Amino acid sequence: MSNPKVAFLSIARTTFDIELANQVSTAARAAIACAAFDLCGPSELITDQQAALQAVEELTQDPPDLLLIFQATFADSTMLMQLADAVDAPLLLWAVPEDHTGGRLRLNSLCGINLAGHALTRAGINYDYLFTAPGDPAALEKIGVLAKAGQARNILRRARLGRVGENPDGFETCLFDPDLIASQFGLEVVQLDLMEDLFALARGVDPDRIDAIQDQLGQKVAGLEELDPAASRGTMSVYAGLKQLAEEKNLAAFAVRCWPEFFTELGCAACGAMSMMCDEMVPCSCEADINGTITQMILQSISQTPAFGTDMVSIDEERDALVVWHCGLAPLSMASTAERPGVTIHSNRQLPLLFDFTLKPGPVTVARLSESSGNFRLVIGSAEVLAAPKAFSGTSGLLRFTRPGRAILDLLMKEGLEHHISITYGEYTEELIAFAKLLEIPVLNFDP
C-alpha cells in the first residue's frame, strides 16, 4: 500500500507580511514532506482566486486523502471555499501563532481560520484545525490520523468485494445491504457462485502450482507432511483459485461461505486459504460476512498490516481477558514467535488445512462495522494480546481491553453485536474515530 496522499495548499493575501508567510509555509511543507506522506499541491502561496482554481483543477483529477489548507496569512473565505467546495477530501485548516511584539500583526493567521470555519459550518462542510507552529510533532500526528482516515475511505470507494456463496442459515450477523454499502462507502459487492466460480477454478489448478505453494508453506509451518495430503492440497488449490478470482475480477477482498460445502463437496477446509490471502493484504472473512470483511478492509487500510476476523468465545477470569478464536484463519504474520506455527484439522469436520498457533503479544485495535441497531455503527476498542498458553486448537489469543472483560461481554450482549470482530496490530482508534466522523457513522466505543 502507498502512503496517504496529502494536498498542501497555502493561502495568503499580499497585504500581509509575505516574506514571513513564505517562511512559515515552507517550514510546514518541509515537515510534512519528511514524514510518511505523498505530498502534492503547489509549493508557492495561493494569493488569488485564479491560483485557487488552478489548484482545484489539479486536485479534482486525482483527489487526495487529506486537503490541508495552511493559512499563511489572514484571507477572506473566497479562496478557501473555492477549494473546499470542489475537492472531496477530509479538510484540515492550519493557522500559526506569531510573536507578541507590540508591533504589527504580520500574519493574523488564526483570525483567518476562524473566518473560514464559520463559512464552512454555514455550508455544512466538516473540518478540523490546527493552531501550532510548523515544527510541532502533534501537527504531524493529527495530519497522519486524518490522512489515514481519508485514505481508507478512498480505498473503499475504489474497491470491489467478492461474496462467494451465501451466508449460512441462521447467521443474521452475516446479512448485508448492498445498497446501503454502496451509498455509504461507494464499495461494490460482486456476487460469485461457490461451485461454478471458486470450486471450478480450484479443481483446475495446475499440480505444479500446488507443489510450489506447498513448498513455500512448508518453510513457514511445522507438521504439514503429517496431514492428509489430498485435503491439504485442496486448501492450497482454493488459495490459488481465490488469487485468480482477485486478479481476473479486480477484487480487493472476499467474504466466503466456508461451510459445509468445502468439506462435503471439495473435501478440505477453506480456513488456510483465506489466512494466506489475508497475509497478502486481501482480507477474507468466513461465513460470507460482508460487513466483517469491510471491517478488515478498513483496519488494513489504516494500519497497512493484515487484519483478522475472529470470535469472542470465552473469558480468562484470572487474566481478565477475553479469548478470541477462529478455526485456523488468522494470518501467519500474527503468530507468536515463541514457537513455529503449526497446522491442524478442523475441530468439527476433521479435515485440513488450518493453521494452529497463538497470537503474538502486543497492542491491537478491535473493530466491527455493525448493523445491530438497524443502521451502521462502527464499534471500536483498544486491547492488548497477552502472552499466554493456547486456549483452543486453531488460531486464538487473549485480549485484555482497557475495561474489564465482563464489561466488554456485557456491552457485546446488551448491544446485540455481531459474533465476528476484527483486529489489527497497533493503536488506531483515533484514525477509526476520524474515519467514522468522515462518513458520518456513529461510534460505539469499547474503551471507557
XYZ file of C-alpha atoms in Angstrom:
448
model
C 0.000 0.000 0.000
C 1.085 3.556 -0.658
C 1.469 6.384 1.831
C -1.543 8.666 2.370
C -1.711 11.498 -0.154
C -1.793 14.966 1.429
C -2.596 18.059 -0.623
C -0.884 21.052 1.000
C -2.231 24.424 -0.126
C -1.029 27.639 1.474
C -3.250 30.709 1.116
C -2.288 34.298 1.811
C -3.055 37.916 0.980
C -0.235 40.143 -0.274
C -1.195 42.984 2.086
C 0.312 40.988 4.968
C 3.961 40.045 5.565
C 4.505 37.792 2.533
C 8.148 37.118 3.371
C 7.189 35.684 6.766
C 4.220 33.874 5.198
C 6.572 32.142 2.775
C 8.921 31.182 5.618
C 6.236 29.521 7.772
C 4.602 27.881 4.748
C 7.914 26.457 3.523
C 8.705 25.144 7.004
C 5.325 23.443 7.350
C 5.540 21.917 3.890
C 9.060 20.630 4.565
C 7.954 18.971 7.836
C 5.154 17.128 6.018
C 7.452 16.130 3.150
C 9.814 14.473 5.622
C 7.007 12.381 7.111
C 5.355 9.293 5.609
C 3.028 11.115 3.234
C 2.830 11.606 -0.511
C 2.746 15.401 -0.799
C 1.020 17.271 -3.616
C -0.200 20.799 -4.305
C 1.601 23.977 -5.422
C 4.698 24.958 -3.474
C 4.010 28.683 -3.923
C 1.435 30.700 -1.979
C -2.100 30.896 -3.358
C -2.947 34.572 -3.256
C -5.915 34.916 -5.628
C -8.905 33.013 -6.951
C -7.213 32.187 -10.266
C -4.431 30.358 -8.436
C -7.033 28.585 -6.312
C -8.873 27.494 -9.481
C -5.681 26.024 -10.942
C -5.161 24.018 -7.760
C -8.753 22.787 -7.929
C -8.283 21.555 -11.498
C -5.251 19.506 -10.471
C -6.790 18.021 -7.331
C -10.173 17.048 -8.754
C -8.460 14.799 -11.309
C -6.808 12.763 -8.537
C -8.399 13.587 -5.160
C -6.081 13.479 -2.138
C -6.660 11.617 1.107
C -6.440 14.907 3.009
C -6.855 18.531 1.935
C -4.666 20.654 4.212
C -5.188 24.381 3.834
C -2.394 26.305 5.507
C -3.476 29.805 6.486
C -0.182 31.600 5.896
C -1.884 34.955 6.460
C -5.387 36.200 7.050
C -7.610 35.949 3.987
C -11.330 36.127 3.414
C -13.130 32.856 2.786
C -13.428 33.029 -1.017
C -10.289 31.067 -1.926
C -10.751 28.532 0.839
C -14.405 27.887 -0.039
C -13.448 27.516 -3.684
C -11.086 24.712 -2.674
C -13.326 23.104 -0.051
C -16.368 23.003 -2.357
C -14.509 21.320 -5.194
C -12.123 18.836 -3.539
C -13.804 15.811 -1.971
C -11.408 15.048 0.876
C -11.183 15.490 4.655
C -10.349 19.120 5.373
C -7.771 20.389 7.858
C -7.162 24.090 8.491
C -3.794 25.150 9.903
C -3.023 28.509 11.476
C 0.264 29.515 13.072
C 0.986 31.605 16.177
C 3.191 34.680 15.851
C 5.290 36.559 18.358
C 3.602 39.204 20.502
C 5.984 42.009 19.637
C 3.834 45.008 20.452
C 4.179 45.942 16.780
C 2.483 44.946 13.549
C 0.250 41.829 13.383
C 2.194 40.320 10.497
C 0.091 37.250 9.594
C -3.223 37.245 11.504
C -3.436 33.554 10.642
C -5.747 32.496 13.467
C -8.418 35.002 12.529
C -8.227 33.608 9.004
C -9.205 30.065 10.045
C -11.847 31.495 12.373
C -13.451 33.237 9.394
C -13.067 30.106 7.297
C -14.535 27.856 9.974
C -17.690 29.940 10.113
C -18.124 29.857 6.343
C -17.563 26.088 6.248
C -20.038 25.498 9.076
C -22.705 27.561 7.334
C -22.096 25.490 4.192
C -22.335 22.189 6.081
C -18.708 21.213 5.374
C -16.877 19.362 8.142
C -13.314 20.297 9.032
C -10.678 20.030 11.710
C -7.984 22.550 12.614
C -4.500 23.125 13.972
C -3.146 26.227 15.708
C 0.510 25.476 16.191
C 3.993 26.119 14.826
C 5.176 24.224 11.707
C 7.640 22.084 13.664
C 5.152 20.763 16.220
C 5.144 16.914 16.214
C 1.494 16.957 17.306
C 0.627 18.593 13.981
C 2.126 15.712 12.024
C 0.318 13.260 14.282
C -3.063 14.854 13.557
C -2.286 15.060 9.841
C -1.486 11.342 9.928
C -4.738 10.451 11.682
C -6.900 12.391 9.218
C -4.942 11.331 6.145
C -5.181 7.644 7.049
C -8.924 8.004 7.577
C -9.241 9.674 4.185
C -7.098 7.008 2.556
C -9.300 4.253 3.996
C -12.386 5.976 2.587
C -10.776 6.324 -0.843
C -9.646 2.687 -0.859
C -13.182 1.500 -0.127
C -14.623 3.799 -2.792
C -12.471 2.166 -5.451
C -12.829 -1.406 -4.203
C -14.784 -4.460 -5.300
C -15.544 -7.134 -2.724
C -16.276 -10.705 -3.801
C -19.080 -12.514 -1.956
C -18.539 -16.207 -2.644
C -21.787 -18.034 -1.966
C -24.380 -17.122 0.657
C -24.203 -16.795 4.431
C -25.375 -19.910 6.320
C -28.979 -20.059 7.518
C -29.430 -18.578 10.972
C -26.393 -16.300 10.632
C -28.167 -12.953 10.665
C -24.848 -11.462 11.761
C -23.652 -12.019 8.179
C -26.600 -10.384 6.410
C -25.826 -7.235 4.438
C -27.477 -4.434 2.480
C -25.678 -3.870 -0.856
C -27.452 -0.558 -1.499
C -26.536 0.804 1.930
C -22.938 -0.316 1.445
C -22.767 1.338 -1.982
C -24.248 4.617 -0.742
C -22.193 4.729 2.466
C -18.816 3.557 1.168
C -19.011 3.503 -2.637
C -17.969 -0.138 -2.358
C -19.231 -2.674 -4.895
C -20.173 -6.175 -3.747
C -19.744 -8.749 -6.519
C -21.786 -11.933 -6.072
C -19.947 -15.123 -7.052
C -21.104 -18.716 -7.144
C -19.294 -21.032 -4.755
C -19.353 -24.045 -7.069
C -19.096 -22.509 -10.517
C -16.707 -19.663 -9.758
C -14.422 -20.838 -6.956
C -14.639 -24.637 -6.839
C -14.304 -24.919 -10.613
C -11.124 -22.829 -10.520
C -9.739 -24.760 -7.535
C -10.268 -28.101 -9.248
C -8.424 -26.866 -12.332
C -5.257 -25.588 -10.650
C -2.071 -26.987 -12.203
C -0.489 -29.569 -9.833
C 2.879 -27.832 -10.299
C 1.334 -24.664 -8.946
C 0.109 -26.526 -5.865
C 3.573 -28.069 -5.438
C 5.084 -24.575 -5.359
C 2.546 -23.352 -2.798
C 3.221 -26.428 -0.669
C 6.979 -25.890 -0.793
C 6.620 -22.242 0.262
C 4.186 -23.085 3.060
C 6.366 -25.927 4.319
C 9.104 -23.399 5.048
C 6.772 -21.406 7.322
C 4.864 -24.036 9.324
C 5.519 -27.279 11.153
C 3.703 -30.560 10.584
C 2.405 -30.052 7.063
C 3.608 -33.502 5.980
C 1.575 -35.143 8.760
C -1.810 -34.071 7.364
C -3.919 -35.751 4.692
C -2.040 -34.633 1.556
C -5.046 -34.651 -0.777
C -7.146 -32.490 1.556
C -4.241 -30.134 2.286
C -3.598 -29.685 -1.429
C -7.302 -28.966 -1.815
C -6.980 -25.979 0.516
C -3.909 -24.835 -1.413
C -5.876 -25.072 -4.655
C -8.574 -22.864 -3.092
C -5.882 -20.307 -2.278
C -4.761 -20.372 -5.915
C -8.386 -20.050 -7.028
C -9.018 -17.037 -4.804
C -5.877 -15.369 -6.132
C -7.039 -15.958 -9.695
C -10.517 -14.578 -8.948
C -8.983 -11.491 -7.333
C -6.851 -10.821 -10.400
C -9.465 -11.591 -13.054
C -12.355 -9.728 -11.427
C -10.339 -6.952 -9.766
C -11.425 -7.934 -6.259
C -9.765 -6.423 -3.193
C -11.336 -8.753 -0.613
C -13.601 -11.769 -0.132
C -16.444 -12.946 2.080
C -16.625 -16.724 1.664
C -19.248 -19.322 2.537
C -16.744 -21.628 4.208
C -19.047 -24.494 5.247
C -20.470 -27.046 4.733
C -19.699 -27.307 1.009
C -15.934 -27.006 1.353
C -15.993 -30.155 3.464
C -18.771 -32.061 1.710
C -18.003 -31.161 -1.917
C -14.322 -30.248 -2.057
C -13.069 -32.370 0.820
C -10.995 -29.679 2.548
C -11.207 -26.592 4.755
C -11.244 -23.016 3.463
C -9.504 -21.542 6.525
C -5.865 -21.954 5.484
C -6.516 -20.474 2.041
C -8.199 -17.379 3.489
C -5.406 -16.961 6.038
C -2.821 -16.874 3.248
C -4.891 -14.331 1.331
C -5.148 -12.098 4.416
C -1.369 -12.185 4.746
C -1.178 -10.897 1.166
C -3.417 -7.947 2.102
C -6.551 -9.414 0.501
C -8.870 -9.612 3.524
C -11.133 -12.653 3.767
C -13.913 -13.441 6.207
C -15.699 -16.726 6.734
C -19.450 -17.408 6.670
C -19.821 -14.847 3.856
C -19.680 -11.984 6.377
C -19.618 -8.910 4.143
C -19.618 -6.339 6.950
C -16.871 -8.312 8.671
C -14.742 -8.157 5.541
C -15.384 -4.421 5.203
C -14.185 -4.019 8.805
C -10.993 -5.857 7.917
C -10.553 -3.630 4.854
C -10.903 -0.503 6.995
C -8.404 -1.754 9.576
C -5.948 -2.937 6.945
C -6.157 0.359 5.047
C -5.374 2.328 8.192
C -2.730 0.057 9.729
C -1.064 -1.040 6.463
C -0.871 -4.550 8.000
C -3.198 -7.587 7.825
C -6.446 -7.793 9.767
C -8.076 -10.888 11.263
C -11.787 -11.666 11.663
C -12.465 -13.678 14.809
C -14.987 -14.639 17.510
C -15.043 -13.834 21.222
C -15.548 -17.284 22.749
C -14.659 -17.141 26.459
C -13.233 -15.110 29.350
C -9.968 -15.846 31.121
C -11.041 -14.644 34.572
C -7.551 -14.914 36.062
C -6.044 -12.573 33.445
C -9.244 -10.534 32.974
C -9.037 -11.124 29.239
C -11.406 -12.251 26.505
C -10.483 -15.306 24.482
C -10.682 -14.750 20.723
C -10.599 -17.753 18.437
C -11.243 -18.932 14.955
C -10.837 -22.375 13.433
C -7.479 -21.597 11.835
C -7.993 -18.400 9.922
C -5.532 -15.877 11.392
C -2.716 -14.706 9.088
C 0.622 -16.370 9.797
C 2.162 -12.919 10.324
C 0.144 -12.720 13.569
C 1.677 -15.897 15.018
C 3.623 -15.776 18.260
C 7.361 -16.118 17.741
C 7.665 -18.295 20.850
C 7.275 -21.363 18.647
C 6.917 -22.214 14.990
C 3.285 -22.068 13.838
C 1.689 -25.404 13.141
C -1.099 -26.796 11.020
C -4.156 -28.763 12.052
C -7.530 -30.164 11.043
C -10.928 -28.584 11.535
C -12.129 -29.431 15.031
C -15.628 -30.403 13.881
C -15.119 -31.652 10.322
C -11.713 -33.316 10.874
C -10.231 -32.051 7.597
C -7.234 -29.772 6.872
C -5.853 -27.237 6.177
C -5.951 -24.856 9.112
C -3.215 -23.025 10.980
C -2.543 -23.667 14.631
C -0.902 -21.000 16.810
C -1.418 -18.366 19.465
C -1.482 -14.712 18.517
C 1.709 -12.771 19.185
C 1.670 -10.381 22.159
C 1.207 -6.680 21.534
C -1.280 -3.823 21.262
C -4.168 -4.286 18.847
C -7.107 -2.284 17.599
C -10.504 -4.009 17.594
C -13.369 -3.009 15.315
C -16.669 -4.121 13.841
C -18.928 -2.478 11.274
C -22.222 -3.310 12.948
C -25.847 -3.198 11.801
C -27.338 -4.418 15.075
C -29.096 -1.064 15.566
C -30.609 -1.120 12.062
C -28.062 1.334 10.689
C -24.294 1.279 10.527
C -22.270 1.852 13.666
C -18.526 1.459 13.945
C -17.597 -0.459 17.082
C -14.011 0.219 18.151
C -11.682 -0.510 21.032
C -8.098 -0.784 22.212
C -6.722 -4.030 23.567
C -3.539 -5.957 24.173
C -2.855 -9.538 23.161
C -1.299 -11.230 26.182
C 1.437 -13.831 26.120
C -0.327 -16.965 27.320
C -0.691 -20.675 26.561
C -3.003 -21.604 23.686
C -6.630 -21.623 24.784
C -8.022 -23.780 21.980
C -6.807 -25.506 18.829
C -6.701 -23.331 15.732
C -5.771 -19.650 15.982
C -6.551 -17.959 19.276
C -5.360 -15.315 21.703
C -6.166 -13.448 24.905
C -7.349 -9.858 24.538
C -7.195 -7.574 27.542
C -9.230 -4.453 26.885
C -8.989 -1.093 28.628
C -12.057 -2.001 30.680
C -12.812 -5.306 32.471
C -13.559 -8.351 30.366
C -17.014 -8.761 31.910
C -17.858 -5.175 30.975
C -16.885 -5.894 27.364
C -19.056 -9.018 27.376
C -21.968 -7.041 28.842
C -21.631 -4.430 26.095
C -21.368 -7.117 23.410
C -24.553 -8.834 24.591
C -26.652 -5.808 25.576
C -25.983 -4.118 22.232
C -26.666 -7.365 20.343
C -23.428 -7.031 18.395
C -22.336 -9.423 15.673
C -20.314 -12.509 16.645
C -17.370 -11.565 14.419
C -14.926 -8.821 15.387
C -11.736 -7.829 13.581
C -8.301 -6.959 14.908
C -5.104 -5.473 13.552
C -1.838 -4.859 15.391
C -1.158 -1.301 16.555
C -3.171 1.535 18.104
C -5.512 3.143 15.570
C -8.642 4.148 17.480
C -8.174 7.846 16.684
C -7.973 7.032 12.978
C -11.143 4.937 13.225
C -12.973 7.764 15.003
C -11.850 10.157 12.248
C -12.982 7.655 9.592
C -16.404 7.308 11.213
C -16.769 11.089 11.502
C -15.817 11.488 7.853
C -18.577 9.080 6.794
C -20.986 10.290 9.490
C -21.227 6.853 11.116
C -21.938 6.696 14.872
C -19.220 5.138 17.053
C -19.701 2.610 19.841
C -16.506 2.585 21.885
C -15.324 -0.410 23.922
C -12.891 1.919 25.710
C -14.076 3.699 28.874
